[in-house]
Tab-separated table of C-alpha atoms and ligand atoms in Angstrom:
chain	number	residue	atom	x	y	z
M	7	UNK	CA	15.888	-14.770	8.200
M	8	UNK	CA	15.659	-12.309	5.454
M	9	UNK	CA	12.478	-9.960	5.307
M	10	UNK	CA	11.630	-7.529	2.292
M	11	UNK	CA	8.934	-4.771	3.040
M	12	UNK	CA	8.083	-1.905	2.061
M	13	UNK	CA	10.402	1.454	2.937
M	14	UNK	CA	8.451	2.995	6.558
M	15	UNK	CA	6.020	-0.257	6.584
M	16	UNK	CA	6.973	-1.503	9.947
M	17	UNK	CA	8.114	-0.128	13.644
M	18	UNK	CA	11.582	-1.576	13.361
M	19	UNK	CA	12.125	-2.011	16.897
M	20	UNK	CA	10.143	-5.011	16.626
M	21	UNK	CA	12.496	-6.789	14.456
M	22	UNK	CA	14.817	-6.339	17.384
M	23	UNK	CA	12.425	-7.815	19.873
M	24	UNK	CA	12.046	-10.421	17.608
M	25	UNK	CA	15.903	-10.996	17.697
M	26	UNK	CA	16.005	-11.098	20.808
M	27	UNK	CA	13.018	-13.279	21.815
M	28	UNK	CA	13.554	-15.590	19.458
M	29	UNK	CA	17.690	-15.799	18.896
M	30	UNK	CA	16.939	-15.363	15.185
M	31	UNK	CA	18.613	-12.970	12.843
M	32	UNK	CA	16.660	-10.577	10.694
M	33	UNK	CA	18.299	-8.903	7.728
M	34	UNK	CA	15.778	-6.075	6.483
M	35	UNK	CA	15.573	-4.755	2.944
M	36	UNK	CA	13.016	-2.443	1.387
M	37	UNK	CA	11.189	-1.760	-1.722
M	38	UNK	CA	9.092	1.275	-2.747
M	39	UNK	CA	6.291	-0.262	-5.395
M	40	UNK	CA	4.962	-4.010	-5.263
M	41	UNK	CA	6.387	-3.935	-8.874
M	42	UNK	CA	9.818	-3.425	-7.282
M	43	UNK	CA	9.499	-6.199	-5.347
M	44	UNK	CA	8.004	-8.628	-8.154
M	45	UNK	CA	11.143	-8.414	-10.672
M	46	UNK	CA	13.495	-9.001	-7.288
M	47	UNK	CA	12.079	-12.067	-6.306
M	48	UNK	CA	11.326	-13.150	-9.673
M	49	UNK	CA	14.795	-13.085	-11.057
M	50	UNK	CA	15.892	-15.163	-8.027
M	51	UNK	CA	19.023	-13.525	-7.102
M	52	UNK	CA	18.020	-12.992	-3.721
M	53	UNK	CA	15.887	-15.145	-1.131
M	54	UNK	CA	13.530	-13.645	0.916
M	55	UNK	CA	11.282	-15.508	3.849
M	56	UNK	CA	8.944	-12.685	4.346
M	57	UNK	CA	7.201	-10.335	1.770
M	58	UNK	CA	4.347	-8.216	1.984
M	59	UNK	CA	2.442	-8.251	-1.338
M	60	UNK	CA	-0.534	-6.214	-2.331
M	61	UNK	CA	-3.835	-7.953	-3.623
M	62	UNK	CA	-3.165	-8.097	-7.070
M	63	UNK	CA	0.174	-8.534	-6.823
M	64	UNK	CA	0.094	-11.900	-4.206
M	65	UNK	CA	-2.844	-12.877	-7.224
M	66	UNK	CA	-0.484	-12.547	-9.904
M	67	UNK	CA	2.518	-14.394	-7.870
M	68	UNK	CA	0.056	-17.132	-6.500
M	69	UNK	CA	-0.930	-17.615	-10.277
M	70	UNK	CA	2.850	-17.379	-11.463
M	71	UNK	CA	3.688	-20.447	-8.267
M	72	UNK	CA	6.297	-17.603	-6.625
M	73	UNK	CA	4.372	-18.532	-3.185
M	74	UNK	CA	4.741	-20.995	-0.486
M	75	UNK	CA	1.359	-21.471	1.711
M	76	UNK	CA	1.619	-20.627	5.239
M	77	UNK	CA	0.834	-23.054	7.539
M	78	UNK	CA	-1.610	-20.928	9.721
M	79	UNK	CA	-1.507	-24.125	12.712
M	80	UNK	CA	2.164	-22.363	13.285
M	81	UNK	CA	0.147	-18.492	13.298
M	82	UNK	CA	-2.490	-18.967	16.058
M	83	UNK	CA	-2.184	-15.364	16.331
M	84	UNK	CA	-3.462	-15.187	13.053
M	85	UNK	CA	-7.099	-15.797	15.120
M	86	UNK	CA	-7.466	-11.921	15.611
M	87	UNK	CA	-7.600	-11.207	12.055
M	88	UNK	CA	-10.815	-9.509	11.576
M	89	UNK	CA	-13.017	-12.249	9.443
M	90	UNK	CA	-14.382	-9.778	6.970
M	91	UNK	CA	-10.853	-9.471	5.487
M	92	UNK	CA	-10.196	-13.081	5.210
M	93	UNK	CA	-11.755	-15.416	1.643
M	94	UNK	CA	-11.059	-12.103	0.046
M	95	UNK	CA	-10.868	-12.588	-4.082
M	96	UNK	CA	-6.736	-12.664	-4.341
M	97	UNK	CA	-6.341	-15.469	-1.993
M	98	UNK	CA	-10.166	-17.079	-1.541
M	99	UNK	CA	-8.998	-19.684	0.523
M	100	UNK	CA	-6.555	-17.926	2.865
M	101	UNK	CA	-3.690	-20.804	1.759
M	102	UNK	CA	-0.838	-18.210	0.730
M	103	UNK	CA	-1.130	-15.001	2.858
M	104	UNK	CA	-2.596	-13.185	5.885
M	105	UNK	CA	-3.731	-9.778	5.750
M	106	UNK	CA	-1.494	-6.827	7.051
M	107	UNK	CA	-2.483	-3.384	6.866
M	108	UNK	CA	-5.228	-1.957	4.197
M	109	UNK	CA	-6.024	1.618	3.201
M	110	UNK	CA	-7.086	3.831	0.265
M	111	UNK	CA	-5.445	5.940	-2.199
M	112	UNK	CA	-6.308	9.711	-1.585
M	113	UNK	CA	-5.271	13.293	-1.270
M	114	UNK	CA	-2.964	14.501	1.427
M	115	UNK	CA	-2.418	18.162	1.052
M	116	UNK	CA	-1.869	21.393	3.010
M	117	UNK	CA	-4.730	23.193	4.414
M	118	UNK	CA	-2.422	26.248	4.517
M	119	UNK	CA	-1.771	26.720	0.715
M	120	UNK	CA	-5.029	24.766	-0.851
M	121	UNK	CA	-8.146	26.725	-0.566
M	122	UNK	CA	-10.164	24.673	-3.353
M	123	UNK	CA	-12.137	21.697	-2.007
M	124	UNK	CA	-10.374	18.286	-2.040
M	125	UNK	CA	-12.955	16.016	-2.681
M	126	UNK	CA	-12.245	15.003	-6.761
M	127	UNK	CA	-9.042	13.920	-8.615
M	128	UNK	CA	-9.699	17.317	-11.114
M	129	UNK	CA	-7.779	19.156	-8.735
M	130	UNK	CA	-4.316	17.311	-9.348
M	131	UNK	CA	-5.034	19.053	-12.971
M	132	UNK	CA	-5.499	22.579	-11.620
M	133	UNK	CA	-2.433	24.708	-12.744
M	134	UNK	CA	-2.998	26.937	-9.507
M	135	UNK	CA	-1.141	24.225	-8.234
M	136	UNK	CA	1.790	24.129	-10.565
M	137	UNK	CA	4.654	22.508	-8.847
M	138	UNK	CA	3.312	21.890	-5.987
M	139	UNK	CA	1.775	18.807	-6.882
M	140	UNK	CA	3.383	14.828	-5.640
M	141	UNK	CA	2.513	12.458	-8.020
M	142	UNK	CA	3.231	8.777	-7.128
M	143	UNK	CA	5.862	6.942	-8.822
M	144	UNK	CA	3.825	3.585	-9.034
M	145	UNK	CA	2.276	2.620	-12.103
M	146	UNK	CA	-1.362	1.395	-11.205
M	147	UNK	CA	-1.659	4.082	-8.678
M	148	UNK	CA	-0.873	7.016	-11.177
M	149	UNK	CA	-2.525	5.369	-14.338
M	150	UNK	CA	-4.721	4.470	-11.589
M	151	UNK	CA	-5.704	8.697	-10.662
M	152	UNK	CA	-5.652	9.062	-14.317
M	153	UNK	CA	-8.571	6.743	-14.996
M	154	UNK	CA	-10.521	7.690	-12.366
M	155	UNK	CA	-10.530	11.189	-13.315
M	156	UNK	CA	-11.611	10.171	-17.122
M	157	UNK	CA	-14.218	7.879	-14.867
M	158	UNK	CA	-13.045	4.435	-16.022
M	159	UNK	CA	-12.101	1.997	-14.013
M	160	UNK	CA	-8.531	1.282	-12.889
M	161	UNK	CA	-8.394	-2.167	-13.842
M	162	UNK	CA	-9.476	-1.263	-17.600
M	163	UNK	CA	-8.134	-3.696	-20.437
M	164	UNK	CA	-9.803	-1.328	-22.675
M	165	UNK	CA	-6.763	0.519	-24.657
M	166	UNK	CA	-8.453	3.310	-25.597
M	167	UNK	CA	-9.174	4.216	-22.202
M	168	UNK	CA	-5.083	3.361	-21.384
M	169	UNK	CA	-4.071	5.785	-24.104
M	170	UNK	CA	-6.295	8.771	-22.821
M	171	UNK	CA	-5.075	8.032	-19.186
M	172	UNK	CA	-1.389	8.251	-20.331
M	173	UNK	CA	-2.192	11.752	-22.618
M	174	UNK	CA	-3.795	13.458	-19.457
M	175	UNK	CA	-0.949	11.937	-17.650
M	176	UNK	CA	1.564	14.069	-20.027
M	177	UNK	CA	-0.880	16.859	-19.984
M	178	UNK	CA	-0.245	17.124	-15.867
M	179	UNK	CA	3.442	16.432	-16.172
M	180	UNK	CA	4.544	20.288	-16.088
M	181	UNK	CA	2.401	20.748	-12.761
M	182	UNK	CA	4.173	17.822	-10.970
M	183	UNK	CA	6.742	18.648	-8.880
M	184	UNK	CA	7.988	15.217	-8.475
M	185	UNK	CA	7.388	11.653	-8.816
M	186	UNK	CA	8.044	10.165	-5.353
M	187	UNK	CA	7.013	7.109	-2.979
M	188	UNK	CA	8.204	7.486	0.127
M	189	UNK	CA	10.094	10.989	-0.379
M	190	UNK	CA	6.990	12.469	-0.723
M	191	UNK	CA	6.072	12.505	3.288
M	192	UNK	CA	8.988	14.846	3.902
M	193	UNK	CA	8.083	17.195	0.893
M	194	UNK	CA	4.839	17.678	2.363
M	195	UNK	CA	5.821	18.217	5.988
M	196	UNK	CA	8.301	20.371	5.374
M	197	UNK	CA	5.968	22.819	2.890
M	198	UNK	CA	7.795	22.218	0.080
M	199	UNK	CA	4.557	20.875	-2.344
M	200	UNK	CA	0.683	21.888	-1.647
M	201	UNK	CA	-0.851	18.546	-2.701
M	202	UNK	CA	0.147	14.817	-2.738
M	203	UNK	CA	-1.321	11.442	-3.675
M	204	UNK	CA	-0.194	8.964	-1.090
M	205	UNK	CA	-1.562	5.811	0.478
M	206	UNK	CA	-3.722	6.914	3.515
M	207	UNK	CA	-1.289	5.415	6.640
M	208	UNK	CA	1.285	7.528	4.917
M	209	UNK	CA	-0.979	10.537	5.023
M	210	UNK	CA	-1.722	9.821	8.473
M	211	UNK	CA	2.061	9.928	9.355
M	212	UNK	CA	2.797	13.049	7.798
M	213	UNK	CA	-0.462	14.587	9.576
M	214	UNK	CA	1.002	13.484	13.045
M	215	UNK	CA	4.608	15.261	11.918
M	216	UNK	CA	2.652	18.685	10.371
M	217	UNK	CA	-0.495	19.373	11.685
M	218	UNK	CA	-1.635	21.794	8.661
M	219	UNK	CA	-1.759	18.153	6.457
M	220	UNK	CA	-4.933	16.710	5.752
M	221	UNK	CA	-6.077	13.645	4.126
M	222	UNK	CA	-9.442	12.618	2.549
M	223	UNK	CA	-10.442	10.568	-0.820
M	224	UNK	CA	-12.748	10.755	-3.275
M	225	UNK	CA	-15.761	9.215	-2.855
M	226	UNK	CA	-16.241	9.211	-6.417
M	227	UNK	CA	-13.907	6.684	-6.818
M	228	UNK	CA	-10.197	5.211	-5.994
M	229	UNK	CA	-8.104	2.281	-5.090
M	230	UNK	CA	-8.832	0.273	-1.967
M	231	UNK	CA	-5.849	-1.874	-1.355
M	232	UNK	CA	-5.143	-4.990	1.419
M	233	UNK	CA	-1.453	-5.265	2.008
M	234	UNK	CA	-0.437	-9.183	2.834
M	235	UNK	CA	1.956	-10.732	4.771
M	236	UNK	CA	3.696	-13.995	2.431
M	237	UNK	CA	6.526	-16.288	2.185
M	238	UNK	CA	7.841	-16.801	-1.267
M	239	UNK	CA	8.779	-19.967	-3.392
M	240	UNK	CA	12.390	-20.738	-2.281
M	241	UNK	CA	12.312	-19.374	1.017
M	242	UNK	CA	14.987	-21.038	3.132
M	243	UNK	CA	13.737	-20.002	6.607
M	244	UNK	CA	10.294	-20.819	6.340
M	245	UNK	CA	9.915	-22.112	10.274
M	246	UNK	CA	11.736	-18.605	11.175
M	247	UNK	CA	9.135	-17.077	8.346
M	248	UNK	CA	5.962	-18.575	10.217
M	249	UNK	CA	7.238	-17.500	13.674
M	250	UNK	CA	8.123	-14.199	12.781
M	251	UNK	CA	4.293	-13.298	11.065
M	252	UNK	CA	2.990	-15.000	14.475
M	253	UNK	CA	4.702	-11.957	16.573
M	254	UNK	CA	3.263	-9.730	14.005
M	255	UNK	CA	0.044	-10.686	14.698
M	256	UNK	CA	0.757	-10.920	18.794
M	257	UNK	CA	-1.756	-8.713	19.766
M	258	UNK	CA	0.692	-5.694	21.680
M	259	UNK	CA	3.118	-6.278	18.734
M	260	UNK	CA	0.646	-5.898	16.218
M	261	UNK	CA	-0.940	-2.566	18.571
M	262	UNK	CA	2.555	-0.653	18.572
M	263	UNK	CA	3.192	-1.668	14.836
M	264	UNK	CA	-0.021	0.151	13.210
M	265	UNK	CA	0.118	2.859	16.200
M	266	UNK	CA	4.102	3.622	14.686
M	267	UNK	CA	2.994	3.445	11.124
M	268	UNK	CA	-0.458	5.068	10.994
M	269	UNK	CA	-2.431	2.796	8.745
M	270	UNK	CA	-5.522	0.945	9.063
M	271	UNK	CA	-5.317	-2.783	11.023
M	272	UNK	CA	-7.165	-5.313	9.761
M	273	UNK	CA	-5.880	-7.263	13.247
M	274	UNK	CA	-9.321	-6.267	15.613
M	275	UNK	CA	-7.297	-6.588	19.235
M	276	UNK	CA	-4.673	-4.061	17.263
M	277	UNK	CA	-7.797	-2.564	16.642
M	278	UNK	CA	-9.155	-2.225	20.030
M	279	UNK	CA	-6.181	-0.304	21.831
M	280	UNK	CA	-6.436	2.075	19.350
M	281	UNK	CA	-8.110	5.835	19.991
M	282	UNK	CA	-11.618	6.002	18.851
M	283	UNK	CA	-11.215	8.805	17.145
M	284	UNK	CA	-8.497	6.889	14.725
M	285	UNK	CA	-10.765	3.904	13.873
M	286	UNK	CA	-14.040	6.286	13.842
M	287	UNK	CA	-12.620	8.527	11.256
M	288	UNK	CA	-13.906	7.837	7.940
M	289	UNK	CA	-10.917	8.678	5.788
M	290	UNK	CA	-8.622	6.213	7.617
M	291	UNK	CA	-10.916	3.761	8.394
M	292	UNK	CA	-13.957	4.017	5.493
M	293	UNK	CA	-17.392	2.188	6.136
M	294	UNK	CA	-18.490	0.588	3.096
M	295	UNK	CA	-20.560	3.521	2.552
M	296	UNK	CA	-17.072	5.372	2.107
M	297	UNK	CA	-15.896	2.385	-0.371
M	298	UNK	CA	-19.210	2.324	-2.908
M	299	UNK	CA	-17.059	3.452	-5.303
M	300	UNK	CA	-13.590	2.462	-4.799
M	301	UNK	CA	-11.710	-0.649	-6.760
M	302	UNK	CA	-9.693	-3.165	-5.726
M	303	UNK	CA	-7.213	-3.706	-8.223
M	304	UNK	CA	-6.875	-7.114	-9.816
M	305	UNK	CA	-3.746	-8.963	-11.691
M	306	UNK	CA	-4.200	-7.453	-15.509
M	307	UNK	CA	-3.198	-10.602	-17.068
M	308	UNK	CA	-1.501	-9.825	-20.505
M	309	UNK	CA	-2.826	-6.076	-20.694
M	310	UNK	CA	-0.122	-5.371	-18.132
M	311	UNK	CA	1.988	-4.685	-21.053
M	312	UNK	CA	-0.244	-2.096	-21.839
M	313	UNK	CA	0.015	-0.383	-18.405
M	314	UNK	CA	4.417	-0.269	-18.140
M	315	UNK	CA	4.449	0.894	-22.354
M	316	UNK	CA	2.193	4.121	-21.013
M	317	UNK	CA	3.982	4.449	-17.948
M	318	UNK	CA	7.371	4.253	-19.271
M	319	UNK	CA	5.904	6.502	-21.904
M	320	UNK	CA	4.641	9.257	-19.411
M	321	UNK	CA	8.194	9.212	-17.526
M	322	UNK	CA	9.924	9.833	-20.598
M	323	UNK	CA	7.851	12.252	-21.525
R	11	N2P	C1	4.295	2.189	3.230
R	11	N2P	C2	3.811	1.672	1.939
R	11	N2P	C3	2.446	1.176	2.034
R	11	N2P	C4	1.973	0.465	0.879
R	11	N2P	N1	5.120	3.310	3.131
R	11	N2P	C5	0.573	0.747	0.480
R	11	N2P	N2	0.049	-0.318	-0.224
């Protein structure tokens, strides 16, 4: 059985309990951006069994018929998925995915060499900072920061507001130390940059390793993401596929995954076993007070083109 996740997404000794419980092989790959992932399966060299889509990118495959449905009678795990994350707009009737992990998009930096409050995207703009800063390399998420900090909205089709993300974008560029995904953990435990957007399990990974990290978001405004579990179009394993996201969700399977990885479960007996002062902190785990202001991002249709011309645009630059 083949399974493609993202890079430091899963405790990997649970593929080898899988293994061995169930006498099935599992070859692991990795991706860094959803985007990644998209033009791999889509050009059908390779066939996965498992995937692990965001939101708008299981919308935009759903829509494009890249996704088999799951048969959730073969997940009755799948019964300690939290309710409140299930109908959700990207797959309203729960026929193509289950949910994962979910999180925000926020600040991790070091309380050692930041002395400004964290609690707006201005700061990423602050030349104090200069070359200490981690920007993503991820297209919505950048573009993403960009918007918020003009105060549109990250799934704008408006091009105006696409061209003045990309200029401020440019503007940053000589402040950014690098563009990273999954690089950018080590960079920041180790000292080497002062501020970092990341996705908040990351944060809380990096936290654990350096204890001079912090993370937070603004409440003004970012990305709140759900991370899926899928099987894609042309899967050749799919019984292996279904058996494999039912040990996900096997409630001390699914515990030591998100207690290895550090994000948020939307799996409530994961949930349970976790400390309080995890799933009571407000940064990992917002209350929808947290989230007034925070987007989900949705599949941009044709204006997509829009978004990779300004991003290829502000790499180049
Ligand atoms: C894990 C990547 C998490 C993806 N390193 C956030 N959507």
């Amino acid at each position: 059985m083949y399974v493609y996740n993202w890079g430091d997404y899963i405790d990997e000794s649970i593929l080898k309990d899988f293994e061995e419980e169930y006498g099935i092989r599992v070859v692991y790959d990795t991706y860094a951006t959803n985007e990644d992932m998209y033009v791999k399966i889509k050009s059908g060299g390779s066939t996965y069994d498992v995937i692990f889509p965001s939101d708008y990118m299981l919308t935009r495959m759903r829509e494009e018929g890249m996704l088999e449905k799951l048969d959730l009678e073969k997940i009755p795990n799948s019964k300690y998925i939290d309710p409140r994350f299930l109908g959700a707009d990207y797959d309203p009737n729960n026929e193509y995915s289950l949910p994962y992990m979910w999180g925000t998009l926020g600040i991790l930096y070091n309380t050692n060499l930041v002395d400004d409050p964290v609690d707006s995207w201005d700061i990423l703009w602050n030349p104090k900072y200069a070359k200490q800063i981690l920007m993503l390399d991820s297209q919505r998420d950048s573009i993403g920061v960009a918007l918020l900090k003009l105060g549109y909205s990250i799934n704008t089709l408006n091009p105006d507001e696409l061209v003045a993300a990309g200029e401020i974008l440019k503007e940053q560029k000589p402040l950014v130390l690098a563009y990273v995904v999954d690089e950018g953990k080590d960079k920041m435990v180790s000292g080497e940059a002062a501020l970092a957007v990341v996705w908040s399990g990351d944060a809380a990974y990096a936290i654990e390793e350096n204890p001079d990290l912090a993370y937070t978001f603004p409440r003004t405004g970012t990305n709140l993401w759900f991370d899926v579990v899928a099987i894609p179009k042309g899967a050749k394993n799919i019984d292996a596929a279904h058996k494999f996201i039912d040990f996900l969700n096997r409630p001390d399977i699914a515990f030591r995954n998100v207690d290895h990885i550090g994000y948020a479960t939307p799996h409530l007996a994961a949930k349970d076993q976790l400390p309080k002062e995890i799933t009571d902190d407000p940064d990992f785990y917002p209350t929808d007070e947290d989230l007034v202001n925070a987007e989900v991002f949705v599949n941009l249709g044709a204006t997509l083109k829009e978004y990779d011309r300004i991003w290829t645009e502000v790499k180049a630059h």
